[in-house]
Amino acid sequence: MSSLVIHSTFLPADDPEKSLEFYRDGLGFEVRNDVGYGDMRWITVGPPGQPQTSIVLHPPVTDPGITDDERRVIAELMAKGSYAAIILGASDLAETFDKLQATGADVVQEPADQPYGVRDCAFRDPAGNLVRINQLG
């Protein structure tokens, strides 16, 4: 039987350099690909030692079929931080939180035990995406 993995997920990034600082420098992800077209960039990052799993940081509104109204709505949702989210897992949540907080990242929630059984924290990346980090194991 064939195995199935989560290979890539996409998060909008309206400032590629700031997103690189967050994901590469703050979270320690490696850059796997950095492709430009005109003034747009698609940057693929992922955790070292997990080459099969990546996040593609992409320009938020590149589809030519998107209307001006839809572009406005997407920009508003991104500004509010309610457009996209991802949940990561860390073997040492406190260490990961401290490292990311030290970069000046936007803290949404300090590490806390949740009523649904996990300990986690949350940040907003430079594009406003919600990044929750769960304590593993």
PDB file of C-alpha atoms in Angstrom, residues 20-21 23 27 31 34-35 38 42 58 64 71 74 77-78 90 94 100 107 115 122 124 136:
ATOM      1  CA  LEU A  20      12.360  34.574   5.925  1.00  0.00           C
ATOM      2  CA  GLU A  21      13.530  36.138   9.183  1.00  0.00           C
ATOM      3  CA  TYR A  23      10.693  31.075   9.549  1.00  0.00           C
ATOM      4  CA  LEU A  27      12.037  28.966  13.843  1.00  0.00           C
ATOM      5  CA  VAL A  31      15.270  27.387   2.863  1.00  0.00           C
ATOM      6  CA  ASP A  34      13.400  30.614  -3.489  1.00  0.00           C
ATOM      7  CA  VAL A  35      11.793  31.418  -6.821  1.00  0.00           C
ATOM      8  CA  GLY A  38       8.661  39.790 -11.509  1.00  0.00           C
ATOM      9  CA  TRP A  42       7.698  31.853  -3.629  1.00  0.00           C
ATOM     10  CA  HIS A  58       3.628  32.726  -1.480  1.00  0.00           C
ATOM     11  CA  PRO A  64      -5.546  36.714 -12.215  1.00  0.00           C
ATOM     12  CA  ARG A  71      -8.100  41.394  -3.088  1.00  0.00           C
ATOM     13  CA  ILE A  74      -7.926  39.131   1.520  1.00  0.00           C
ATOM     14  CA  LEU A  77      -8.304  39.344   6.618  1.00  0.00           C
ATOM     15  CA  MET A  78      -4.507  39.170   6.547  1.00  0.00           C
ATOM     16  CA  ALA A  90       8.117  21.483  19.236  1.00  0.00           C
ATOM     17  CA  ALA A  94       9.618  26.885  26.216  1.00  0.00           C
ATOM     18  CA  LEU A 100      11.102  33.234  18.667  1.00  0.00           C
ATOM     19  CA  VAL A 107       3.353  37.056  20.570  1.00  0.00           C
ATOM     20  CA  PRO A 115      -8.426  22.679  28.346  1.00  0.00           C
ATOM     21  CA  ALA A 122       0.953  31.317  19.499  1.00  0.00           C
ATOM     22  CA  ARG A 124       1.619  35.970  14.247  1.00  0.00           C
ATOM     23  CA  LEU A 136       5.194  17.393  21.527  1.00  0.00           C
TER      24      LEU A 136
END
